[in-house]
Short mmCIF file of C-alpha atoms in Angstrom, two decimals:
data_model
loop_
_atom_site.label_atom_id
_atom_site.label_comp_id
_atom_site.label_asym_id
_atom_site.label_seq_id
_atom_site.Cartn_x
_atom_site.Cartn_y
_atom_site.Cartn_z
CA UNK A 1 89.06 93.04 83.30
CA UNK A 2 85.30 92.78 82.13
CA UNK A 3 84.58 95.05 79.34
CA UNK A 4 81.31 96.64 81.56
CA UNK A 5 83.91 97.56 84.14
CA UNK A 6 86.23 99.10 81.71
CA UNK A 7 83.31 101.01 79.98
CA UNK A 8 82.13 102.27 83.69
CA UNK A 9 85.58 103.69 84.09
CA UNK A 10 85.38 105.45 80.83
CA UNK A 11 82.23 106.64 81.61
CA UNK A 12 83.85 108.22 84.86
CA UNK A 13 86.96 109.45 83.30
CA UNK A 14 84.25 111.87 81.09
CA UNK A 15 83.42 113.62 84.56
CA UNK A 16 87.41 115.12 84.42
CA UNK A 17 86.39 116.83 81.71
CA UNK A 18 82.91 118.10 82.12
CA UNK A 19 81.55 117.84 85.92
CA UNK A 20 77.82 117.80 85.21
CA UNK A 21 76.41 115.99 82.07
CA UNK A 22 72.96 114.42 80.77
CA UNK A 23 73.11 110.97 79.45
CA UNK A 24 73.05 112.43 75.88
CA UNK A 25 75.80 114.55 76.70
CA UNK A 26 77.66 111.67 78.40
CA UNK A 27 76.97 109.31 75.38
CA UNK A 28 78.31 111.45 73.13
CA UNK A 29 81.48 112.14 75.17
CA UNK A 30 82.27 108.64 76.14
CA UNK A 31 81.49 107.63 72.52
CA UNK A 32 79.00 105.03 73.52
CA UNK A 33 75.60 104.12 72.81
CA UNK A 34 73.00 105.87 75.06
CA UNK A 35 71.42 102.53 76.32
CA UNK A 36 74.53 101.58 77.20
CA UNK A 37 75.68 104.41 79.12
CA UNK A 38 72.27 104.47 80.76
CA UNK A 39 72.87 101.34 82.18
CA UNK A 40 76.37 102.19 83.29
CA UNK A 41 75.04 105.31 84.72
CA UNK A 42 72.33 103.51 86.96
CA UNK A 43 74.81 100.70 88.07
CA UNK A 44 77.51 103.90 89.10
CA UNK A 45 74.79 105.38 90.83
CA UNK A 46 73.84 102.74 92.82
CA UNK A 47 77.42 101.83 93.87
CA UNK A 48 77.27 105.46 95.10
CA UNK A 49 79.96 106.90 92.56
CA UNK A 50 77.30 109.22 90.86
CA UNK A 51 74.73 111.39 91.82
CA UNK A 52 71.74 112.12 89.67
CA UNK A 53 69.95 115.32 89.85
CA UNK A 54 66.44 115.35 88.60
CA UNK A 55 64.89 118.78 88.17
CA UNK A 56 61.82 117.64 85.88
CA UNK A 57 61.40 114.45 83.77
CA UNK A 58 63.56 115.79 81.12
CA UNK A 59 65.99 117.41 82.95
CA UNK A 60 68.00 114.78 84.24
CA UNK A 61 71.94 115.44 84.89
CA UNK A 62 74.87 113.31 86.54
CA UNK A 63 77.53 113.91 88.49
CA UNK A 64 80.51 112.42 90.60
CA UNK A 65 79.83 111.63 94.39
CA UNK A 66 81.86 112.94 96.94
CA UNK A 67 82.47 109.31 97.41
CA UNK A 68 85.73 109.86 95.52
CA UNK A 69 86.94 112.60 98.34
CA UNK A 70 87.14 109.63 100.40
CA UNK A 71 89.08 107.39 98.22
CA UNK A 72 91.58 110.58 97.44
CA UNK A 73 91.76 110.69 101.31
CA UNK A 74 93.17 107.20 101.50
CA UNK A 75 95.45 107.50 98.65
CA UNK A 76 96.63 110.73 99.94
CA UNK A 77 97.45 109.23 103.15
CA UNK A 78 99.21 106.56 101.75
CA UNK A 79 101.48 108.88 99.56
CA UNK A 80 102.01 110.81 102.88
CA UNK A 81 103.20 107.58 105.30
CA UNK A 82 105.38 106.59 102.43
CA UNK A 83 107.24 109.71 102.12
CA UNK A 84 107.57 110.20 105.82
CA UNK A 85 108.77 106.52 106.61
CA UNK A 86 111.42 106.45 103.94
CA UNK A 87 113.07 109.47 105.35
CA UNK A 88 113.38 107.48 108.79
CA UNK A 89 113.85 104.50 107.02
CA UNK A 90 117.09 105.37 105.55
CA UNK A 91 118.26 107.09 109.08
CA UNK A 92 117.68 103.70 110.60
CA UNK A 93 119.31 101.74 107.87
CA UNK A 94 122.53 104.23 108.14
CA UNK A 95 122.59 103.18 111.84
CA UNK A 96 121.89 99.49 111.62
CA UNK A 97 122.68 98.39 108.08
CA UNK A 98 119.78 95.92 107.91
CA UNK A 99 116.99 95.30 105.52
CA UNK A 100 114.22 97.90 106.67
CA UNK A 101 110.73 97.58 104.95
CA UNK A 102 107.23 99.18 104.83
CA UNK A 103 103.96 96.99 104.35
CA UNK A 104 100.58 97.43 103.82
CA UNK A 105 97.32 95.42 103.89
CA UNK A 106 95.98 94.81 100.31
CA UNK A 107 92.85 92.32 100.37
CA UNK A 108 93.95 89.18 101.87
CA UNK A 109 97.63 89.97 101.35
CA UNK A 110 100.80 91.79 102.87
CA UNK A 111 102.09 94.05 100.11
CA UNK A 112 105.79 95.60 100.50
CA UNK A 113 105.63 99.04 99.37
CA UNK A 114 108.98 100.42 100.65
CA UNK A 115 112.31 98.93 101.10
CA UNK A 116 115.91 100.01 102.17
CA UNK A 117 118.27 97.12 101.79
CA UNK A 118 121.37 96.27 103.79
CA UNK A 119 124.88 96.60 102.55
CA UNK A 120 126.21 93.41 104.41
CA UNK A 121 127.45 90.29 102.30
CA UNK A 122 124.71 88.00 103.60
CA UNK A 123 121.55 89.72 103.69
CA UNK A 124 117.96 89.36 102.89
CA UNK A 125 116.61 91.23 99.83
CA UNK A 126 112.84 92.12 99.33
CA UNK A 127 111.53 93.64 96.24
CA UNK A 128 109.23 96.64 96.32
CA UNK A 129 105.99 94.93 95.27
CA UNK A 130 106.23 91.51 96.74
CA UNK A 131 103.21 89.70 98.16
CA UNK A 132 103.08 87.57 101.24
CA UNK A 133 100.17 86.10 103.06
CA UNK A 134 99.02 87.63 106.29
CA UNK A 135 99.68 84.66 108.54
CA UNK A 136 103.38 84.60 107.67
CA UNK A 137 105.91 87.07 108.78
CA UNK A 138 106.24 89.65 111.26
CA UNK A 139 104.94 92.74 109.14
CA UNK A 140 101.80 90.52 107.61
CA UNK A 141 100.86 89.30 110.97
CA UNK A 142 100.99 92.73 112.27
CA UNK A 143 98.73 94.19 109.77
CA UNK A 144 96.62 90.90 110.43
CA UNK A 145 96.36 91.92 114.11
CA UNK A 146 94.32 95.04 113.17
CA UNK A 147 91.57 92.98 112.01
CA UNK A 148 88.46 92.93 114.38
CA UNK A 149 87.91 89.33 115.73
CA UNK A 150 85.26 88.96 113.24
CA UNK A 151 87.25 89.97 110.33
CA UNK A 152 89.83 87.70 111.30
CA UNK A 153 87.44 84.68 111.65
CA UNK A 154 86.06 85.45 108.03
CA UNK A 155 89.64 85.82 106.70
CA UNK A 156 90.81 82.65 108.18
CA UNK A 157 87.91 80.60 106.65
CA UNK A 158 88.63 82.07 103.21
CA UNK A 159 92.46 81.59 102.80
CA UNK A 160 94.51 78.47 102.33
CA UNK A 161 96.90 78.19 104.92
CA UNK A 162 100.14 76.92 103.42
CA UNK A 163 103.65 76.33 104.85
CA UNK A 164 105.86 79.06 103.36
CA UNK A 165 108.86 78.29 105.28
CA UNK A 166 109.89 76.20 108.41
CA UNK A 167 107.99 77.86 110.96
CA UNK A 168 104.99 79.30 109.40
CA UNK A 169 101.99 79.15 111.24
CA UNK A 170 99.09 77.13 109.71
CA UNK A 171 96.68 76.42 112.58
CA UNK A 172 93.93 78.68 112.81
CA UNK A 173 93.93 78.67 116.59
CA UNK A 174 97.39 79.23 116.81
CA UNK A 175 97.10 82.14 114.47
CA UNK A 176 94.29 83.66 116.62
CA UNK A 177 96.85 83.05 119.46
CA UNK A 178 99.62 84.99 117.91
CA UNK A 179 97.36 87.61 116.76
CA UNK A 180 96.48 88.45 120.57
CA UNK A 181 99.89 88.32 121.62
CA UNK A 182 100.73 91.01 119.13
CA UNK A 183 97.84 92.96 120.03
CA UNK A 184 98.96 93.14 123.65
CA UNK A 185 102.61 93.93 123.26
CA UNK A 186 102.25 96.15 120.48
CA UNK A 187 104.76 94.68 118.06
CA UNK A 188 105.38 91.47 115.71
CA UNK A 189 108.23 89.28 115.62
CA UNK A 190 108.95 86.13 113.26
CA UNK A 191 111.55 83.49 113.20
CA UNK A 192 111.81 81.98 109.68
CA UNK A 193 108.07 82.25 108.77
CA UNK A 194 107.81 83.76 105.43
CA UNK A 195 111.68 83.34 104.55
CA UNK A 196 114.01 80.67 105.46
CA UNK A 197 116.79 81.46 108.07
CA UNK A 198 115.54 85.10 108.71
CA UNK A 199 113.95 86.97 111.66
CA UNK A 200 111.46 89.60 111.38
CA UNK A 201 110.24 92.42 113.75
CA UNK A 202 107.87 94.79 113.14
CA UNK A 203 106.04 98.12 114.55
CA UNK A 204 102.67 99.67 113.40
CA UNK A 205 102.52 102.78 111.40
CA UNK A 206 99.18 104.77 112.75
CA UNK A 207 97.92 107.62 110.98
CA UNK A 208 96.28 110.70 113.01
CA UNK A 209 93.26 109.04 114.22
CA UNK A 210 95.31 106.10 115.60
CA UNK A 211 94.24 103.57 112.55
CA UNK A 212 97.26 101.00 111.71
CA UNK A 213 97.86 101.96 107.88
CA UNK A 214 101.33 100.03 107.41
CA UNK A 215 103.70 98.12 109.27
CA UNK A 216 107.54 99.23 109.52
CA UNK A 217 109.89 96.22 110.04
CA UNK A 218 113.54 95.09 110.02
CA UNK A 219 114.53 91.57 108.75
CA UNK A 220 118.01 89.90 109.46
CA UNK A 221 119.87 86.56 108.59
CA UNK A 222 119.13 84.01 111.46
CA UNK A 223 122.99 83.85 111.61
CA UNK A 224 123.20 87.38 112.90
CA UNK A 225 120.59 86.92 115.43
CA UNK A 226 121.05 87.05 119.21
CA UNK A 227 118.88 87.88 121.98
CA UNK A 228 120.71 91.12 122.70
CA UNK A 229 120.76 92.15 119.12
CA UNK A 230 116.98 91.72 118.77
CA UNK A 231 116.50 93.54 122.15
CA UNK A 232 118.50 96.28 120.50
CA UNK A 233 116.93 96.64 117.00
CA UNK A 234 113.31 96.12 118.50
CA UNK A 235 114.35 99.50 120.64
CA UNK A 236 115.58 101.48 117.57
CA UNK A 237 112.58 100.24 115.34
CA UNK A 238 110.07 101.55 117.83
CA UNK A 239 111.93 104.81 118.24
CA UNK A 240 111.56 105.40 114.62
CA UNK A 241 108.06 104.12 114.46
CA UNK A 242 107.32 106.87 116.95
CA UNK A 243 109.07 109.77 114.97
CA UNK A 244 106.47 108.65 111.96
CA UNK A 245 103.50 108.50 114.14
CA UNK A 246 104.16 112.23 115.50
CA UNK A 247 104.65 113.50 111.93
CA UNK A 248 101.29 111.56 110.75
CA UNK A 249 99.91 113.07 113.89
CA UNK A 250 99.22 110.30 116.28
CA UNK A 251 100.54 111.17 119.59
CA UNK A 252 98.63 108.42 121.91
#
């Protein structure tokens, strides 16, 4: 992390102790040279993180902008759906004894933020914090489908498409076709795309205004897979997703 970024964060931290300050007060509290604080405050103002109030040429103060409310809202929502989802994940796990996971999109990757493991001798284990590219696996592909067509094109032009497993999609047009299929049916399935010898299926988690904030999925070893088992698990997963949607206020 660059020194300028660290110092900018230190400047922002000062406002947690005193909400409104002049440059002199901010420099003293941050223990930095006034010229440095002035430069950092200007950059934070330009980014929309600080508001400058000018009463006179000699009476200028700074305060945090309401943009932080937006950041806080997103963090709050993430904590909310994690907490709600985990309860239903455990219920589903008790019923089917398979790996259940919740995945979010962070940048150009999918991140597994919650998992409930199977107790079966042969099972897939995914650690919280594990990452995957958005083009490989049921949950990552589902998150990818939430992008607009323009965002998808940008992503596919930026990312290096690599084989992670037997059936990983690495052709841009085939990925676009898969995304369109997911959008139409409302869920995602993968067969040995991110992990070898596994089958994954995922449904979206929507918040109150219909935005996809995460994906909830089931992953099983392919030796346990049959078409009947797949349909059974998809039905159970859809019902679980609906319970989470309803608690988050999404009822469409």
